[in-house]
mmCIF file of N, CA and C in Angstrom:
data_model
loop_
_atom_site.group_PDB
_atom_site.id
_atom_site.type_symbol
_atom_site.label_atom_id
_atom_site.label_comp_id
_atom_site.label_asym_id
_atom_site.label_seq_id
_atom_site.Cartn_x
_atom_site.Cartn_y
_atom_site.Cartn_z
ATOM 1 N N UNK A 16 0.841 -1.173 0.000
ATOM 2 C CA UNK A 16 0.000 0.000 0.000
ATOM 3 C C UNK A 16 0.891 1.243 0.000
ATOM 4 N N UNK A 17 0.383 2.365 -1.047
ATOM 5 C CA UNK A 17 1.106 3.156 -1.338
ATOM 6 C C UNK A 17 0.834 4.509 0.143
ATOM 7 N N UNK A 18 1.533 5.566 0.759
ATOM 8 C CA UNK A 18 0.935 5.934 1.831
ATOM 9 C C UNK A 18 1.765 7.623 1.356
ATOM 10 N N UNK A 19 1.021 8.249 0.996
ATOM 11 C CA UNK A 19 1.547 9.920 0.516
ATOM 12 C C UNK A 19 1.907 10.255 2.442
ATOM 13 N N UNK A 20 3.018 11.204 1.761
ATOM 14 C CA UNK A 20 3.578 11.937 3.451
ATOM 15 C C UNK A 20 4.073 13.554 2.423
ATOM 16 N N UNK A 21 3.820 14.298 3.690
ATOM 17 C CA UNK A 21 3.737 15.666 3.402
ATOM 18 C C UNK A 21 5.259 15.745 4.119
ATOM 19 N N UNK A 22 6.004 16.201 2.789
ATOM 20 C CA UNK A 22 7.287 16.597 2.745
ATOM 21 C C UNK A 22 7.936 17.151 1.783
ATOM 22 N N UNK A 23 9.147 17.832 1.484
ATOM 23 C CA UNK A 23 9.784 18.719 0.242
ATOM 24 C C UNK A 23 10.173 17.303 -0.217
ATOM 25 N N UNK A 24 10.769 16.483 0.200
ATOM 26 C CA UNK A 24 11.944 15.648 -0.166
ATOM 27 C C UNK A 24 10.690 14.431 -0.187
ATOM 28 N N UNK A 25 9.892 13.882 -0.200
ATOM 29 C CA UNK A 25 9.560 13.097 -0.193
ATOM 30 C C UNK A 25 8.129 13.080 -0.413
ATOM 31 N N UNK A 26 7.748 12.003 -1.533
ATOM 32 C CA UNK A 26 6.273 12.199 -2.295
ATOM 33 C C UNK A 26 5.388 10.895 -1.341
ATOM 34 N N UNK A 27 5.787 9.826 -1.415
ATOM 35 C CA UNK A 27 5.239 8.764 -0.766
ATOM 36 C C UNK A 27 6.446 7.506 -0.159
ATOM 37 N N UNK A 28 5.360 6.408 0.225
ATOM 38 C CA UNK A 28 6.412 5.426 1.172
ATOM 39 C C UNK A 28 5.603 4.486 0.397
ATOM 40 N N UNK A 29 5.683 3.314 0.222
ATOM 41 C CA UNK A 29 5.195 1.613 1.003
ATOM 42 C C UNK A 29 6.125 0.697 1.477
ATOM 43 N N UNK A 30 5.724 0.567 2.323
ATOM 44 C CA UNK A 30 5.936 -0.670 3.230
ATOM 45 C C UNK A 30 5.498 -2.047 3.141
ATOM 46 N N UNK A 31 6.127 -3.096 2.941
ATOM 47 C CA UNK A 31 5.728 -4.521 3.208
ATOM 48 C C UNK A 31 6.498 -5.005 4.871
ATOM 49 N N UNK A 32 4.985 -5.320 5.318
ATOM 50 C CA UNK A 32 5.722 -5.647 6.612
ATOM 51 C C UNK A 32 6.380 -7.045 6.901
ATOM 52 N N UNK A 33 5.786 -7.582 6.112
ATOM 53 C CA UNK A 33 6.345 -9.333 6.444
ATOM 54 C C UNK A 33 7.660 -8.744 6.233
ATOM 55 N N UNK A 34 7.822 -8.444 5.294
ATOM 56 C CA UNK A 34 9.263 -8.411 4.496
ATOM 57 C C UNK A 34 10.173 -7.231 5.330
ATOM 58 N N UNK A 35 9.618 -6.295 6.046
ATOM 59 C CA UNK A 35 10.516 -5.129 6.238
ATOM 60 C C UNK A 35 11.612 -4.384 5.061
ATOM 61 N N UNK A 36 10.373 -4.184 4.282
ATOM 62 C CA UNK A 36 10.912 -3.537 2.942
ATOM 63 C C UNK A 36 10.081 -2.282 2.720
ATOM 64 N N UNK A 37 11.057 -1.481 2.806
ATOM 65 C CA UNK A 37 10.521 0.146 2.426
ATOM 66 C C UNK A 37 11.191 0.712 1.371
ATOM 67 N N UNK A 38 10.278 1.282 0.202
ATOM 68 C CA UNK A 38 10.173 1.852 -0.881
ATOM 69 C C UNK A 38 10.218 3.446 -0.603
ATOM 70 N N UNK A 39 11.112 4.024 -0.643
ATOM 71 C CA UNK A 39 10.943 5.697 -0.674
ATOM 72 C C UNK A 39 10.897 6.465 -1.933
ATOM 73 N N UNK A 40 9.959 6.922 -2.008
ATOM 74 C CA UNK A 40 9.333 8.372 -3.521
ATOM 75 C C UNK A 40 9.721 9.038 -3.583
ATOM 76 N N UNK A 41 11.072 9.911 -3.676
ATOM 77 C CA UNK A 41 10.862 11.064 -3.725
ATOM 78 C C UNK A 41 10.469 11.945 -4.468
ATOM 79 N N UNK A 42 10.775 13.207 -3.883
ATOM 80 C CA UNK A 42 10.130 14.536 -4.905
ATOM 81 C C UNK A 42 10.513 14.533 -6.585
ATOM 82 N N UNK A 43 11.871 14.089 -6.703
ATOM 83 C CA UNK A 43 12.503 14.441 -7.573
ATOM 84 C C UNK A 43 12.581 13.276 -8.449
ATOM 85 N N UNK A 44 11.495 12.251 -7.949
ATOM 86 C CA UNK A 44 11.499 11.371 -9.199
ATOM 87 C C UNK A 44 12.378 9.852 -8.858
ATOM 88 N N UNK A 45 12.982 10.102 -7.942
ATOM 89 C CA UNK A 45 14.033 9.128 -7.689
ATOM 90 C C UNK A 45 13.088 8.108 -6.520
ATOM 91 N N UNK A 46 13.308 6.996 -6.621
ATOM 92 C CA UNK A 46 12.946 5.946 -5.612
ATOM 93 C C UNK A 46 14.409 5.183 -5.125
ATOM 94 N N UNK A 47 14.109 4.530 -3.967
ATOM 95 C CA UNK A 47 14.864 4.097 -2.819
ATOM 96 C C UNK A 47 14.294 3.358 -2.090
ATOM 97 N N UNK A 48 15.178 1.970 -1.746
ATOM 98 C CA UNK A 48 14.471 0.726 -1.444
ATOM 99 C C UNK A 48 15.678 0.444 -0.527
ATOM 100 N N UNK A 49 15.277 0.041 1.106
ATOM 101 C CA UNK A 49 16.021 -0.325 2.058
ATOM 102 C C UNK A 49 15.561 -1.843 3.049
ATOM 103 N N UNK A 50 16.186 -2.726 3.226
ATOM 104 C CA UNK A 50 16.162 -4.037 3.879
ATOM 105 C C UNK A 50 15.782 -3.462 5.028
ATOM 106 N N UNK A 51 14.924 -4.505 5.933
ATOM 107 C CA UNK A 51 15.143 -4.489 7.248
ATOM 108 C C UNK A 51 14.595 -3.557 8.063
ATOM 109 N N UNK A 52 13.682 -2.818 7.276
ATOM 110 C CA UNK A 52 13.019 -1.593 8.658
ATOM 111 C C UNK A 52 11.970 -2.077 9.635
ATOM 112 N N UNK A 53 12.833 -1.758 10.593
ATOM 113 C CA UNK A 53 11.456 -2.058 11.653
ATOM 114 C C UNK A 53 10.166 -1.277 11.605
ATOM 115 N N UNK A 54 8.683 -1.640 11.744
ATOM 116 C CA UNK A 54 7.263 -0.871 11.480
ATOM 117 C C UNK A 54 7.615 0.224 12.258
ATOM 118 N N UNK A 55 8.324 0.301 13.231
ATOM 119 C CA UNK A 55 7.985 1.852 14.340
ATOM 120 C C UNK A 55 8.816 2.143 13.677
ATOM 121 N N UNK A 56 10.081 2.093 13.012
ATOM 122 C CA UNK A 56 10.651 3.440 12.039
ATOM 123 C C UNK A 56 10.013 4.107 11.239
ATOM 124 N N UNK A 57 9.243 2.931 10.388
ATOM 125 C CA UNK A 57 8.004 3.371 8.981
ATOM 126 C C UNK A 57 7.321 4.436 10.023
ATOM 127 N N UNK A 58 6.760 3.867 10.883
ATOM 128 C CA UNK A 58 5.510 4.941 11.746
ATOM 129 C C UNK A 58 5.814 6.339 12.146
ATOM 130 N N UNK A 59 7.384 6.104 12.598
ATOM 131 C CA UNK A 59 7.803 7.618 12.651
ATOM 132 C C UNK A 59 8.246 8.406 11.490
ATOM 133 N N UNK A 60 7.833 7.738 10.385
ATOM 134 C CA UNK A 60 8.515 8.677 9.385
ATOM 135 C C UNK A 60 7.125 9.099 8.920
ATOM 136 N N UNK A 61 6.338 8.510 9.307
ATOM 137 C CA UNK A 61 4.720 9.002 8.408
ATOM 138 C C UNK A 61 4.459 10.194 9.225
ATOM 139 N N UNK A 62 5.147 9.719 11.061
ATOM 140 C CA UNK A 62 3.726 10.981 11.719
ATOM 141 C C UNK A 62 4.760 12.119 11.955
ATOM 142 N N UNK A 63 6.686 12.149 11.721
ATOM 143 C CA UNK A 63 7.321 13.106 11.933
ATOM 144 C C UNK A 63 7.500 14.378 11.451
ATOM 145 N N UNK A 64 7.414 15.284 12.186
ATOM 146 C CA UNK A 64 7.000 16.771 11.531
ATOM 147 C C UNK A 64 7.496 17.078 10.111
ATOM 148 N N UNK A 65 8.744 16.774 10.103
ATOM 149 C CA UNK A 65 9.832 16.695 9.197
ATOM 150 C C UNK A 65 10.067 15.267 8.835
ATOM 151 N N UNK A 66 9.460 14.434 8.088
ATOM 152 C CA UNK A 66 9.593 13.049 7.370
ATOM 153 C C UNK A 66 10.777 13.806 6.334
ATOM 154 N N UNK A 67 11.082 14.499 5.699
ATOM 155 C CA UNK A 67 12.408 14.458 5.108
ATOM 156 C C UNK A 67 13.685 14.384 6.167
ATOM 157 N N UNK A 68 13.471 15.345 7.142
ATOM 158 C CA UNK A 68 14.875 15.097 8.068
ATOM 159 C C UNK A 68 15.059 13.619 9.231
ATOM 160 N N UNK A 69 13.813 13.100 9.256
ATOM 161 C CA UNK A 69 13.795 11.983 9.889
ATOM 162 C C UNK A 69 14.289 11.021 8.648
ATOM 163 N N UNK A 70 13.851 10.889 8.047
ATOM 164 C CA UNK A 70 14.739 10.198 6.721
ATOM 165 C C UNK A 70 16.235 10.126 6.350
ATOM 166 N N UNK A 71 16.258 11.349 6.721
ATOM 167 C CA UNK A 71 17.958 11.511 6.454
ATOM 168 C C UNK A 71 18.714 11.066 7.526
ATOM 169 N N UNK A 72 18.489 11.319 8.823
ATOM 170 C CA UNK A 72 18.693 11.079 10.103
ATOM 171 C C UNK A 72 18.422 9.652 10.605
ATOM 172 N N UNK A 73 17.491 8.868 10.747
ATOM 173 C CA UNK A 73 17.079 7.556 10.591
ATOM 174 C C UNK A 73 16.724 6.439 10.027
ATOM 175 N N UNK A 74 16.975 6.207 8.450
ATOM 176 C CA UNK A 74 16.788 5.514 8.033
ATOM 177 C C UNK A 74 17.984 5.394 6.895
ATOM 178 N N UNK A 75 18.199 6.302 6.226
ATOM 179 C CA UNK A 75 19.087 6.680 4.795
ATOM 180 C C UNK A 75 20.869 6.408 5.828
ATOM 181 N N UNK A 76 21.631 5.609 4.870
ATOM 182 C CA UNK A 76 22.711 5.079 5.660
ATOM 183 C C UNK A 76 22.496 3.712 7.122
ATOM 184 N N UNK A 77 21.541 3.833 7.586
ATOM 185 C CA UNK A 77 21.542 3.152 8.685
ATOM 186 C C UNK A 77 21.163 1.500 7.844
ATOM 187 N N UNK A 78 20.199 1.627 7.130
ATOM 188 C CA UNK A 78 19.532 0.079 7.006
ATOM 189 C C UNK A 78 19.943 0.043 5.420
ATOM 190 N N UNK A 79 20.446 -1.378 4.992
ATOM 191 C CA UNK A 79 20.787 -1.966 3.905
ATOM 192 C C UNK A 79 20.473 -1.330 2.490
ATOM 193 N N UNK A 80 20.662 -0.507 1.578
ATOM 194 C CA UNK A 80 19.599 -0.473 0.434
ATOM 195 C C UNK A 80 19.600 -1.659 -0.328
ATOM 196 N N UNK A 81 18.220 -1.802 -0.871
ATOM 197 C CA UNK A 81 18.037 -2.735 -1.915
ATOM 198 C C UNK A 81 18.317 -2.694 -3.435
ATOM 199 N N UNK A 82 19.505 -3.178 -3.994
ATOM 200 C CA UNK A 82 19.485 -2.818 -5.820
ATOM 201 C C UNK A 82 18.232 -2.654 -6.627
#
């Protein structure tokens, strides 16, 4: 399921939870796919004021990307 988040840097997310696979949209056209996220990371990036700087800060570098 596709889930829009209000951000400069970022258009939408989905998440598969079995899998802990997150898909990131961004603004600029580019997508980004990372192994291994735990659901309360996904959750804080949907409800964080700033889902672009929580992104950059918690997720981007920390967890695996996917080719």
């Amino acid at each position: 399921m596709e889930t829009a988040v209000d951000s400069k840097l970022i258009e939408a997310i989905t998440y598969d939870e079995d899998s802990r696979h997150l898909r990131v949209y961004l603004t600029n056209g580019q997508r980004r796919e990372y192994e291994g996220v735990p659901k309360g990371v996904v959750v804080g990036l949907t409800m964080a004021e700033s889902p672009g700087n929580f992104y950059m800060k918690a997720i981007r570098g920390k967890y695996p990307p996917r080719p």
